[in-house]
Coordinates of C-alpha atoms and ligand atoms in Angstrom, one line a residue:
M304 CA 96.6 -134.8 -18.3
D305 CA 96.8 -131.0 -18.7
R306 CA 97.7 -131.0 -22.4
L307 CA 97.0 -133.8 -25.0
Q308 CA 98.2 -133.3 -28.7
G309 CA 98.4 -129.6 -28.2
V310 CA 94.8 -129.1 -26.7
A311 CA 95.0 -127.0 -23.6
C312 CA 92.5 -128.1 -20.8
P313 CA 92.0 -125.8 -18.0
R314 CA 91.0 -127.8 -14.7
L315 CA 87.3 -128.7 -14.4
S316 CA 85.4 -126.8 -11.9
R317 CA 81.6 -126.4 -11.0
R318 CA 82.1 -122.8 -12.5
L319 CA 83.4 -124.1 -15.5
V320 CA 81.1 -126.7 -16.6
V321 CA 80.7 -125.2 -20.2
V322 CA 84.3 -124.9 -20.6
G323 CA 84.8 -128.5 -19.2
L324 CA 82.4 -130.1 -21.5
A325 CA 83.9 -128.4 -24.3
C326 CA 87.3 -129.6 -23.1
L327 CA 86.1 -133.1 -22.7
A328 CA 85.1 -133.0 -26.4
L329 CA 88.1 -131.7 -27.6
L330 CA 89.7 -134.6 -25.6
A331 CA 87.5 -137.1 -27.5
A332 CA 88.3 -135.5 -31.0
A333 CA 92.2 -136.0 -30.0
L334 CA 91.9 -139.5 -28.5
P335 CA 91.7 -141.5 -31.6
A336 CA 94.5 -139.8 -33.4
V337 CA 96.8 -140.6 -30.2
A338 CA 95.6 -144.2 -30.6
S339 CA 96.3 -144.8 -34.2
A340 CA 99.5 -143.1 -33.9
A341 CA 100.6 -145.3 -31.2
R342 CA 99.6 -148.4 -33.0
P343 CA 98.4 -148.9 -36.4
G344 CA 96.5 -152.1 -35.7
K345 CA 96.9 -153.2 -39.3
A346 CA 100.1 -154.5 -41.1
A347 CA 101.0 -153.8 -44.6
I348 CA 103.6 -155.3 -47.1
A349 CA 104.3 -154.0 -50.5
A350 CA 107.2 -155.6 -52.5
A351 CA 108.1 -156.3 -56.0
H352 CA 106.7 -160.0 -56.3
P353 CA 103.5 -161.4 -54.6
L354 CA 105.2 -164.7 -53.5
A355 CA 107.8 -162.2 -51.3
V356 CA 104.5 -160.5 -50.2
A357 CA 103.3 -163.8 -49.2
A358 CA 106.4 -164.9 -47.8
G359 CA 106.2 -162.1 -45.3
E360 CA 102.5 -162.5 -44.7
E361 CA 103.0 -166.0 -43.4
V362 CA 105.7 -164.8 -40.8
L363 CA 103.5 -162.0 -39.7
A364 CA 100.5 -164.6 -39.4
G365 CA 103.0 -166.6 -37.4
G366 CA 103.6 -164.3 -34.8
G367 CA 106.7 -162.4 -36.3
N368 CA 107.1 -158.6 -36.3
A369 CA 107.8 -156.6 -39.0
F370 CA 111.5 -157.2 -38.7
D371 CA 111.0 -161.2 -39.0
A372 CA 108.7 -160.2 -42.0
A373 CA 111.5 -158.5 -43.6
V374 CA 113.7 -161.3 -43.3
A375 CA 111.2 -163.6 -45.0
V376 CA 110.6 -161.2 -47.8
S377 CA 114.5 -160.2 -48.5
A378 CA 115.1 -164.0 -48.6
A379 CA 112.2 -164.5 -50.8
L380 CA 113.0 -161.8 -53.2
A381 CA 116.4 -163.6 -53.4
V382 CA 114.4 -166.5 -54.9
V383 CA 111.6 -165.0 -56.8
E384 CA 113.6 -161.9 -58.3
P385 CA 117.3 -163.7 -58.7
Y386 CA 118.1 -160.8 -61.1
A387 CA 117.6 -158.2 -58.7
S388 CA 119.0 -159.2 -55.1
G389 CA 120.1 -162.2 -53.1
L390 CA 122.3 -163.8 -50.9
G391 CA 125.2 -163.2 -53.4
G392 CA 124.4 -159.2 -52.9
G393 CA 123.9 -156.8 -50.1
G394 CA 121.4 -153.9 -49.1
F395 CA 120.2 -151.5 -46.7
W396 CA 117.7 -152.1 -44.0
L397 CA 115.9 -149.0 -42.3
L398 CA 114.0 -149.8 -39.6
H399 CA 111.6 -148.3 -37.0
L400 CA 111.1 -149.7 -33.5
A401 CA 107.8 -148.7 -32.2
R402 CA 108.9 -149.4 -28.7
G403 CA 111.2 -146.7 -28.1
D404 CA 110.3 -144.6 -30.9
R405 CA 113.8 -145.3 -32.4
D406 CA 115.2 -145.7 -36.1
V407 CA 118.1 -148.0 -36.9
F408 CA 119.9 -148.4 -40.4
I409 CA 121.4 -151.8 -41.2
D410 CA 124.1 -151.7 -43.7
G411 CA 124.8 -154.8 -45.1
R412 CA 126.6 -153.5 -48.1
E413 CA 129.1 -155.3 -50.0
T414 CA 132.9 -155.0 -49.5
A415 CA 135.9 -155.0 -51.6
P416 CA 137.9 -158.3 -51.1
G417 CA 141.1 -158.0 -49.4
A418 CA 143.3 -158.2 -52.6
A419 CA 141.4 -155.6 -54.3
S420 CA 143.2 -152.4 -55.2
A421 CA 142.5 -149.1 -56.9
T422 CA 143.8 -150.1 -60.2
M423 CA 142.5 -153.6 -60.5
Y424 CA 140.4 -153.0 -63.3
L425 CA 142.7 -151.0 -65.3
D426 CA 145.2 -152.3 -68.0
S427 CA 148.9 -151.8 -68.4
G428 CA 147.9 -148.5 -70.3
G429 CA 146.0 -147.2 -67.7
Q430 CA 142.6 -148.0 -69.2
V431 CA 139.5 -149.7 -67.8
I432 CA 139.4 -153.2 -69.0
K433 CA 136.0 -153.6 -70.9
G434 CA 133.2 -155.6 -68.8
A435 CA 135.9 -156.5 -65.9
T436 CA 133.6 -154.6 -63.2
L437 CA 130.4 -156.2 -64.6
D438 CA 131.0 -159.7 -65.7
G439 CA 132.5 -162.6 -63.3
P440 CA 133.6 -163.2 -60.3
L441 CA 136.0 -160.4 -60.1
A442 CA 133.3 -157.9 -60.4
A443 CA 131.7 -159.3 -57.1
G444 CA 132.1 -157.6 -53.5
I445 CA 131.7 -159.5 -50.4
P446 CA 128.0 -160.1 -49.7
G447 CA 126.4 -158.6 -47.1
E448 CA 122.8 -159.8 -47.0
P449 CA 122.9 -163.0 -45.4
A450 CA 124.8 -161.3 -42.4
A451 CA 122.3 -158.7 -42.3
L452 CA 119.5 -161.1 -42.1
V453 CA 121.0 -163.0 -39.2
H454 CA 121.6 -159.8 -37.5
M455 CA 118.1 -158.5 -38.0
A456 CA 116.2 -161.6 -36.7
K457 CA 118.7 -161.9 -33.8
R458 CA 118.5 -158.4 -32.7
Y459 CA 115.1 -157.3 -33.7
G460 CA 113.0 -160.1 -34.6
R461 CA 111.0 -162.6 -32.3
L462 CA 111.0 -165.7 -34.4
P463 CA 114.0 -167.8 -34.8
L464 CA 115.7 -167.1 -38.1
A465 CA 114.9 -170.5 -39.5
R466 CA 111.2 -169.8 -39.2
S467 CA 111.6 -166.5 -41.3
L468 CA 113.8 -168.2 -43.7
A469 CA 111.1 -171.3 -44.1
P470 CA 109.1 -169.5 -46.9
A471 CA 112.3 -168.7 -49.1
I472 CA 113.8 -172.3 -48.7
R473 CA 110.4 -173.9 -49.8
L474 CA 110.0 -171.5 -52.7
A475 CA 113.7 -172.6 -53.8
A476 CA 113.1 -176.2 -53.4
E477 CA 109.4 -176.3 -54.9
G478 CA 110.1 -173.8 -57.5
I479 CA 108.5 -170.6 -58.7
P480 CA 106.7 -169.9 -61.8
V481 CA 109.0 -168.3 -64.5
H482 CA 107.9 -164.9 -65.1
E483 CA 108.2 -162.0 -67.5
R484 CA 110.8 -160.1 -66.1
L485 CA 113.0 -163.1 -65.1
Q486 CA 112.9 -164.3 -68.9
M487 CA 113.8 -160.7 -70.1
G488 CA 116.7 -160.7 -68.0
L489 CA 117.9 -163.9 -69.2
R490 CA 117.6 -162.9 -72.7
F491 CA 119.6 -159.8 -72.0
R492 CA 122.3 -161.3 -70.0
R493 CA 122.7 -164.9 -72.0
K494 CA 125.9 -164.1 -73.2
A495 CA 127.8 -163.4 -69.8
M496 CA 126.0 -166.0 -68.1
E497 CA 127.6 -168.7 -70.7
R498 CA 130.6 -168.4 -68.8
S499 CA 129.0 -169.7 -65.7
P500 CA 128.1 -173.5 -66.1
A501 CA 126.6 -173.5 -62.5
L502 CA 124.4 -170.8 -63.4
M503 CA 123.4 -172.1 -66.7
A504 CA 122.4 -175.3 -65.3
V505 CA 119.7 -173.3 -62.8
F506 CA 118.6 -170.8 -65.4
Y507 CA 118.8 -172.5 -68.6
P508 CA 118.0 -176.0 -67.9
G509 CA 118.8 -178.3 -70.5
G510 CA 120.3 -175.2 -72.5
E511 CA 117.0 -173.4 -73.0
A512 CA 115.6 -170.6 -71.5
P513 CA 112.7 -171.7 -69.3
A514 CA 109.1 -171.4 -70.5
A515 CA 106.9 -168.7 -69.1
G516 CA 105.0 -170.2 -66.1
S517 CA 107.1 -173.0 -66.0
L518 CA 108.5 -174.0 -62.6
L519 CA 112.1 -172.9 -61.8
R520 CA 113.5 -174.8 -59.0
Q521 CA 116.8 -173.8 -57.2
P522 CA 117.8 -176.6 -55.0
E523 CA 121.4 -175.5 -54.2
L524 CA 120.1 -172.3 -53.3
A525 CA 117.6 -174.0 -51.0
A526 CA 120.4 -175.9 -49.5
T527 CA 122.8 -172.8 -48.8
L528 CA 119.5 -171.1 -47.2
R529 CA 119.0 -174.4 -45.1
R530 CA 122.8 -173.9 -43.8
L531 CA 122.2 -170.3 -43.3
A532 CA 119.3 -171.0 -41.3
A533 CA 120.9 -173.8 -39.1
G534 CA 124.2 -172.0 -38.7
G535 CA 123.3 -168.3 -38.9
F536 CA 126.3 -166.3 -39.5
D537 CA 128.9 -169.1 -40.0
G538 CA 126.2 -171.0 -42.1
F539 CA 127.3 -168.8 -45.0
Y540 CA 130.6 -167.0 -44.1
R541 CA 132.2 -170.2 -42.9
G542 CA 132.1 -173.8 -43.4
P543 CA 130.9 -175.6 -46.7
T544 CA 129.2 -172.6 -48.1
A545 CA 132.0 -170.4 -47.7
A546 CA 134.4 -172.8 -49.0
A547 CA 132.4 -173.4 -52.1
L548 CA 132.1 -169.7 -52.7
V549 CA 135.7 -169.1 -52.3
E550 CA 136.8 -171.9 -54.7
G551 CA 134.2 -171.2 -57.5
V552 CA 135.2 -167.3 -57.3
R553 CA 139.1 -168.0 -57.5
A554 CA 138.6 -170.9 -60.1
G555 CA 136.5 -168.5 -62.4
G556 CA 139.3 -165.5 -61.9
G557 CA 138.2 -163.8 -58.9
I558 CA 140.3 -162.8 -55.8
W559 CA 138.0 -163.8 -52.8
S560 CA 139.7 -165.2 -49.6
P561 CA 138.2 -167.4 -46.8
E562 CA 139.3 -164.2 -44.5
D563 CA 137.1 -162.0 -46.8
L564 CA 134.1 -163.9 -45.8
A565 CA 134.6 -164.7 -42.0
G566 CA 135.6 -161.0 -41.3
Y567 CA 132.5 -159.5 -43.1
R568 CA 130.8 -157.2 -40.7
V569 CA 126.9 -155.5 -40.6
V570 CA 127.4 -151.9 -39.5
E571 CA 124.4 -150.2 -37.8
R572 CA 124.4 -146.7 -38.7
E573 CA 122.4 -143.4 -37.6
P574 CA 120.2 -142.6 -40.3
V575 CA 120.3 -139.2 -42.0
R576 CA 117.8 -136.8 -41.0
G577 CA 116.1 -133.7 -42.4
R578 CA 113.2 -131.7 -42.6
Y579 CA 111.0 -130.3 -45.3
R580 CA 107.7 -128.2 -44.7
G581 CA 107.1 -129.9 -41.3
V582 CA 108.0 -133.6 -42.8
R583 CA 110.6 -135.3 -41.1
I584 CA 112.9 -137.4 -43.4
T585 CA 114.8 -140.4 -41.8
S586 CA 116.7 -142.2 -44.8
A587 CA 120.0 -143.7 -45.7
P588 CA 123.4 -142.8 -44.5
L589 CA 126.8 -143.2 -46.1
P590 CA 127.8 -145.4 -47.8
S591 CA 124.5 -144.5 -49.7
A592 CA 124.4 -141.2 -51.1
G593 CA 120.6 -141.4 -50.9
G594 CA 119.7 -140.0 -47.7
I595 CA 122.3 -137.2 -48.2
G596 CA 121.0 -136.5 -51.8
L597 CA 117.4 -136.4 -51.0
V598 CA 117.9 -133.8 -47.8
D599 CA 120.2 -131.9 -50.2
M600 CA 117.5 -131.7 -52.7
L601 CA 114.7 -130.9 -50.4
N602 CA 116.7 -128.2 -48.4
I603 CA 117.4 -126.3 -51.9
L604 CA 113.9 -126.7 -52.7
S605 CA 112.7 -125.2 -49.2
G606 CA 113.8 -121.9 -50.3
Y607 CA 110.8 -121.6 -52.8
D608 CA 107.3 -121.9 -52.3
L609 CA 106.8 -124.6 -55.1
G610 CA 102.9 -124.8 -54.8
R611 CA 102.6 -121.1 -55.9
L612 CA 105.0 -121.5 -59.1
D613 CA 103.6 -122.4 -62.6
P614 CA 104.4 -126.1 -63.3
A615 CA 107.3 -125.5 -65.8
T616 CA 109.2 -123.2 -63.2
R617 CA 108.5 -125.7 -60.3
K618 CA 110.0 -128.5 -62.6
H619 CA 112.9 -126.3 -63.6
L620 CA 113.7 -125.9 -59.8
I621 CA 113.5 -129.4 -59.0
I622 CA 115.8 -130.4 -62.0
E623 CA 118.2 -127.7 -60.6
A624 CA 118.1 -129.1 -57.2
M625 CA 118.8 -132.5 -58.5
R626 CA 121.8 -131.3 -60.6
R627 CA 123.4 -129.8 -57.5
A628 CA 122.9 -132.8 -55.2
Y629 CA 124.4 -135.1 -57.8
R630 CA 127.3 -132.8 -58.3
D631 CA 128.0 -133.0 -54.5
R632 CA 127.7 -136.7 -54.8
S633 CA 130.3 -137.1 -57.5
L634 CA 132.7 -134.9 -55.9
Y635 CA 132.6 -135.8 -52.3
L636 CA 130.9 -139.2 -51.3
G637 CA 132.3 -142.5 -50.4
D638 CA 132.7 -145.1 -47.5
P639 CA 133.0 -142.9 -44.3
A640 CA 135.5 -145.6 -43.1
F641 CA 137.9 -144.5 -45.4
S642 CA 137.6 -140.8 -46.0
Q643 CA 135.9 -137.9 -44.3
P644 CA 132.9 -136.7 -46.5
P645 CA 131.7 -133.3 -45.5
V646 CA 128.1 -134.7 -44.5
E647 CA 127.2 -132.2 -42.1
Q648 CA 127.9 -129.2 -44.6
L649 CA 125.8 -131.1 -47.3
L650 CA 123.0 -131.5 -44.9
S651 CA 123.0 -127.9 -43.7
P652 CA 120.5 -125.4 -44.8
F653 CA 123.0 -122.7 -44.9
Y654 CA 124.7 -124.9 -47.5
A655 CA 121.6 -125.3 -49.5
A656 CA 121.1 -121.6 -49.0
G657 CA 124.4 -120.9 -51.0
Q658 CA 123.3 -123.3 -53.6
R659 CA 120.3 -121.6 -54.2
T660 CA 122.2 -118.6 -55.1
S661 CA 123.4 -120.3 -58.2
I662 CA 120.0 -121.1 -59.4
R663 CA 118.3 -118.8 -61.8
L664 CA 114.2 -118.6 -62.5
D665 CA 115.0 -117.8 -66.2
R666 CA 117.8 -120.2 -67.0
A667 CA 119.3 -123.7 -66.7
T668 CA 122.7 -123.9 -65.1
P669 CA 124.9 -125.9 -67.6
S670 CA 126.7 -128.7 -65.4
E671 CA 130.1 -127.6 -66.5
V672 CA 129.5 -124.2 -65.1
L673 CA 129.4 -125.6 -61.7
A674 CA 132.8 -126.8 -60.5
A675 CA 134.0 -130.0 -62.6
A676 CA 133.9 -133.3 -61.0
P677 CA 136.3 -136.1 -61.4
A678 CA 134.5 -139.0 -62.7
D679 CA 132.5 -142.1 -62.0
G680 CA 130.0 -143.2 -59.4
S681 CA 127.3 -145.9 -58.6
A682 CA 123.9 -147.3 -58.4
G683 CA 121.8 -150.7 -59.3
Q684 CA 119.4 -150.8 -62.0
D685 CA 118.1 -154.3 -60.9
T686 CA 117.9 -153.7 -57.1
T687 CA 114.5 -154.4 -55.3
H688 CA 112.8 -152.5 -52.5
F689 CA 110.1 -153.2 -50.2
S690 CA 107.9 -151.6 -47.4
I691 CA 106.4 -153.2 -44.3
L692 CA 104.5 -151.8 -41.3
D693 CA 103.4 -154.3 -38.7
A694 CA 100.2 -153.8 -36.3
E695 CA 102.4 -152.4 -33.6
G696 CA 103.9 -149.8 -35.6
N697 CA 107.3 -151.3 -36.3
R698 CA 108.3 -150.4 -39.7
V699 CA 110.9 -151.6 -42.5
A700 CA 112.1 -149.8 -45.6
G701 CA 114.6 -152.3 -47.3
T702 CA 116.5 -151.7 -50.7
L703 CA 118.6 -154.6 -51.7
S704 CA 120.5 -155.3 -54.9
I705 CA 123.0 -157.5 -56.9
N706 CA 123.5 -154.2 -59.0
T707 CA 122.8 -154.7 -62.6
W708 CA 120.6 -157.6 -64.0
Y709 CA 121.8 -160.9 -62.6
G710 CA 124.9 -159.2 -61.0
S711 CA 128.0 -160.6 -62.3
A712 CA 126.3 -163.4 -64.0
F713 CA 128.2 -165.7 -62.4
M714 CA 127.6 -168.6 -59.7
P715 CA 129.9 -170.5 -57.8
P716 CA 129.4 -174.4 -58.4
G717 CA 127.4 -175.9 -55.7
T718 CA 126.0 -172.7 -53.8
G719 CA 123.0 -171.9 -56.0
V720 CA 124.1 -168.0 -55.2
L721 CA 124.4 -165.4 -57.8
L722 CA 126.9 -163.1 -57.1
N723 CA 126.8 -159.6 -57.5
N724 CA 128.7 -156.9 -59.8
E725 CA 128.9 -154.2 -57.1
M726 CA 132.4 -153.4 -57.5
D727 CA 131.1 -151.3 -60.6
D728 CA 129.9 -148.9 -58.0
F729 CA 133.3 -147.8 -57.1
T730 CA 135.3 -145.2 -59.1
V731 CA 137.3 -147.5 -61.2
K732 CA 139.3 -144.5 -62.7
P733 CA 138.8 -140.9 -62.3
G734 CA 137.0 -139.6 -65.5
T735 CA 135.2 -142.6 -66.4
A736 CA 131.4 -143.1 -65.7
N737 CA 130.1 -146.3 -64.5
A738 CA 127.2 -148.3 -65.8
Y739 CA 125.0 -145.4 -64.6
D740 CA 126.8 -142.8 -66.0
L741 CA 127.4 -141.5 -62.7
L742 CA 130.9 -139.8 -61.7
G743 CA 132.9 -140.2 -58.6
A744 CA 136.0 -139.0 -56.9
A745 CA 138.7 -140.4 -54.8
A746 CA 136.4 -140.7 -51.8
N747 CA 134.9 -143.7 -53.6
D748 CA 138.3 -145.4 -55.2
I749 CA 138.6 -149.0 -54.6
A750 CA 140.3 -150.1 -51.2
P751 CA 140.2 -153.3 -49.6
G752 CA 137.3 -153.8 -47.2
K753 CA 135.9 -150.5 -48.3
R754 CA 132.2 -150.3 -49.2
M755 CA 131.2 -149.0 -52.5
L756 CA 128.9 -146.0 -52.8
S757 CA 125.4 -146.8 -53.4
S758 CA 122.2 -144.8 -54.5
M759 CA 119.7 -146.9 -52.6
T760 CA 117.5 -144.9 -50.7
P761 CA 115.2 -146.7 -48.1
T762 CA 113.3 -143.8 -46.2
F763 CA 110.6 -142.7 -43.9
L764 CA 108.6 -139.5 -44.1
E765 CA 106.7 -138.5 -41.0
S766 CA 104.7 -135.5 -40.3
D767 CA 101.5 -134.9 -38.2
R768 CA 99.7 -136.4 -40.9
G769 CA 100.9 -139.8 -40.6
V770 CA 104.1 -142.0 -42.2
A771 CA 105.1 -143.0 -45.4
I772 CA 107.6 -145.9 -45.9
L773 CA 109.3 -145.7 -49.5
G774 CA 112.0 -146.9 -51.7
T775 CA 112.4 -148.3 -55.1
P776 CA 115.4 -149.7 -57.3
G777 CA 116.3 -147.7 -60.3
G778 CA 120.1 -146.7 -60.2
S779 CA 121.3 -143.5 -60.3
R780 CA 117.6 -142.4 -60.4
I781 CA 116.6 -144.1 -57.2
I782 CA 117.5 -140.9 -55.3
T783 CA 115.5 -138.5 -57.5
M784 CA 112.5 -141.1 -57.8
V785 CA 112.2 -140.8 -54.1
L786 CA 112.3 -137.2 -54.3
L787 CA 109.6 -136.8 -56.3
A788 CA 107.3 -139.3 -54.5
A789 CA 108.4 -137.2 -51.3
L790 CA 107.2 -134.0 -52.8
D791 CA 104.1 -135.6 -53.8
W792 CA 103.4 -136.9 -50.3
V793 CA 104.1 -133.4 -48.9
D794 CA 101.4 -132.2 -51.3
G795 CA 99.0 -134.4 -50.1
G796 CA 99.5 -137.5 -52.2
D797 CA 99.0 -141.2 -51.0
A798 CA 100.8 -144.6 -51.8
R799 CA 98.9 -144.9 -55.1
S800 CA 99.7 -141.7 -56.4
M801 CA 103.5 -141.7 -55.2
V802 CA 104.2 -145.0 -57.1
A803 CA 102.2 -144.0 -60.2
L804 CA 103.6 -140.6 -60.8
R805 CA 105.7 -140.0 -63.9
R806 CA 109.3 -139.4 -63.4
F807 CA 112.1 -137.2 -64.8
H808 CA 115.7 -137.4 -63.6
H809 CA 119.2 -135.2 -63.7
Q810 CA 122.1 -136.4 -62.3
F811 CA 124.7 -133.7 -63.3
Y812 CA 126.4 -135.6 -65.9
P813 CA 125.3 -136.1 -68.6
D814 CA 123.8 -132.8 -68.5
V815 CA 120.5 -134.1 -69.7
V816 CA 116.8 -134.4 -68.1
E817 CA 115.6 -137.8 -68.8
Y818 CA 111.9 -138.0 -68.3
E819 CA 109.4 -140.9 -68.6
S820 CA 106.4 -140.0 -71.1
G821 CA 103.7 -138.0 -69.5
A822 CA 106.2 -136.6 -66.9
F823 CA 106.0 -133.0 -68.8
T824 CA 103.0 -131.3 -70.8
D825 CA 103.9 -130.2 -74.3
A826 CA 104.0 -126.5 -72.7
E827 CA 106.3 -127.5 -70.1
I828 CA 108.7 -129.0 -72.6
K829 CA 108.5 -126.0 -74.5
A830 CA 109.2 -123.9 -71.4
L831 CA 112.0 -126.2 -70.0
E832 CA 113.6 -126.2 -73.4
A833 CA 113.6 -122.6 -73.6
L834 CA 115.4 -122.2 -70.2
G835 CA 118.3 -124.2 -71.8
H836 CA 117.3 -127.8 -70.6
R837 CA 118.2 -130.6 -72.7
L838 CA 115.1 -133.2 -72.5
E839 CA 115.5 -136.7 -73.6
L840 CA 112.4 -139.0 -73.5
G841 CA 113.4 -142.3 -72.0
T842 CA 113.0 -145.3 -73.9
R843 CA 110.9 -147.1 -71.1
A844 CA 109.3 -146.7 -67.8
Y845 CA 111.7 -147.2 -64.8
G846 CA 111.6 -147.8 -61.1
N847 CA 109.6 -150.5 -59.2
M848 CA 108.5 -148.2 -56.0
N849 CA 106.7 -149.9 -53.1
V850 CA 105.0 -147.7 -50.6
I851 CA 103.2 -148.0 -47.3
T852 CA 101.2 -144.9 -45.8
W853 CA 99.7 -144.9 -42.4
D854 CA 97.4 -141.9 -41.4
Y855 CA 97.2 -140.9 -38.1
A856 CA 93.6 -139.2 -38.1
T857 CA 92.0 -141.7 -39.6
G858 CA 94.1 -144.8 -38.9
R859 CA 94.0 -145.6 -42.5
V860 CA 96.7 -147.7 -43.8
G861 CA 97.4 -147.6 -47.5
A862 CA 99.8 -149.7 -49.7
A863 CA 100.8 -149.6 -53.2
S864 CA 103.2 -151.3 -55.6
D865 CA 104.5 -149.6 -58.7
P866 CA 102.1 -150.1 -61.6
R867 CA 105.3 -150.4 -64.2
S868 CA 105.9 -153.9 -62.8
A869 CA 104.3 -156.9 -61.2
G870 CA 104.7 -156.5 -57.6
E871 CA 101.7 -156.4 -54.8
A872 CA 100.8 -154.5 -52.0
Q873 CA 98.6 -155.9 -49.1
V874 CA 97.1 -154.5 -46.0
Y875 CA 96.3 -157.0 -43.4
Ligands
LIG973 N1 124.1 -150.8 -56.9 C1 123.0 -150.4 -56.4 C2 123.4 -149.3 -55.7 O1 123.8 -149.5 -54.4 O2 123.0 -148.0 -55.8

């Protein structure tokens, strides 16, 4: 071997003993990096609930790989965080296959039912019917998560699906301790839930909200999971589960058909890729706006030496990059099967250079000065994210959702499945913002079979230093959270600093910088306001990021769960 990790070695000869020894020393120094880059030798899981982490650990310990663990963690999250994701929702799973050094993006996003139409949420006067996109079964897209779990287990897992679903089945059948977030969501969504007796029976047993620490059993969900484990795709999308879902939805005023379920398909997509200061970014493609937004922002920022700027100017530029990327999101993005968003242009460094010409160092750009956007958009506040690394170097970044807290607050009787309200992520009417104040365009209007635009941004960062696996829930703020964490990693941050850093967010409209307490110093607030930014201190902390890092040089695997919530991160 003449070259290893960039170390050039002349051939050894007697006359070059000294050079040879020096060369061997260099090789020895280089070897550990090569070995650790090939295989971490350790596994890690970071997720929003300790029982979901335990489910993944059980499957890893039973001989599963990261993909089996991802099935186990996803299914367990459906049981322990029923307000955030589940079989009645969808998600994106970004996989890295160590063998073959390949990335795969699994799109298990919900689709609009076959009877859906662009005007389905408008009254006869053309106004949006209040609550129609959020509450009840008319708000629900056709779920993609069950199909994605079957697909991931079959194509990439090592264990049978039933083995990976076993921990979730046990949790649903035996019960989980009621925790604070679960209770908080129940209080918040009670009114909408009262219209779904099946759901009330599970979450308000005997008519009362369950006490903290009491056991919450979900026997019908356990039965649905068992049918999925036994029958795979058909165990959910055909047969008794499908029949109960369709019957319940239609009886509740929804429009699903058996064909909608039987016709659901997972899509494997090429991830979005970008580069920023020597870091390779691999992230979510359409129908998520996440990867495009992330790369667009980083491309804009790559024109500045952020490290040399004073902190207020640095933050001003980050805000201006956010503003422009969210403008593009609202103008152009939607399901690529239904329109041709200009993805190549949005990802081009030349486009970013053009965007930079409109950025002034001495003044915020009012959003209204940039070309006006038609309105409405997408993203889920109560979504969930987990990160997994296995000992062989396989990785998963999974972000899953039923959209807002407890989704549509509707459960078809006999299924235990809480349905999403992801239809709100479509552009329901141009000029009307969605639950997350996002704007959208015709590219994201409703059509049968179409996938609604998402903000979920499961992401890998990779450089000579190592790898970071990250993502978060947080609605429209997901993409800016991932941006800030990525900038932190580029600056030498680790898993712990990435999840903990104080966040700020701008999404084009409303023309406001929302920030967490501590995101800006008093001096920065003054400086940013002097530039013309409107700052608003958020009422509460947001996000629930889960990050795993693997350092090639030291072999160290780090994992951290957001201190704002009750998740867990473990290295094995
Ligand atoms: N509803 C969550 C998202 O896809 O952005």
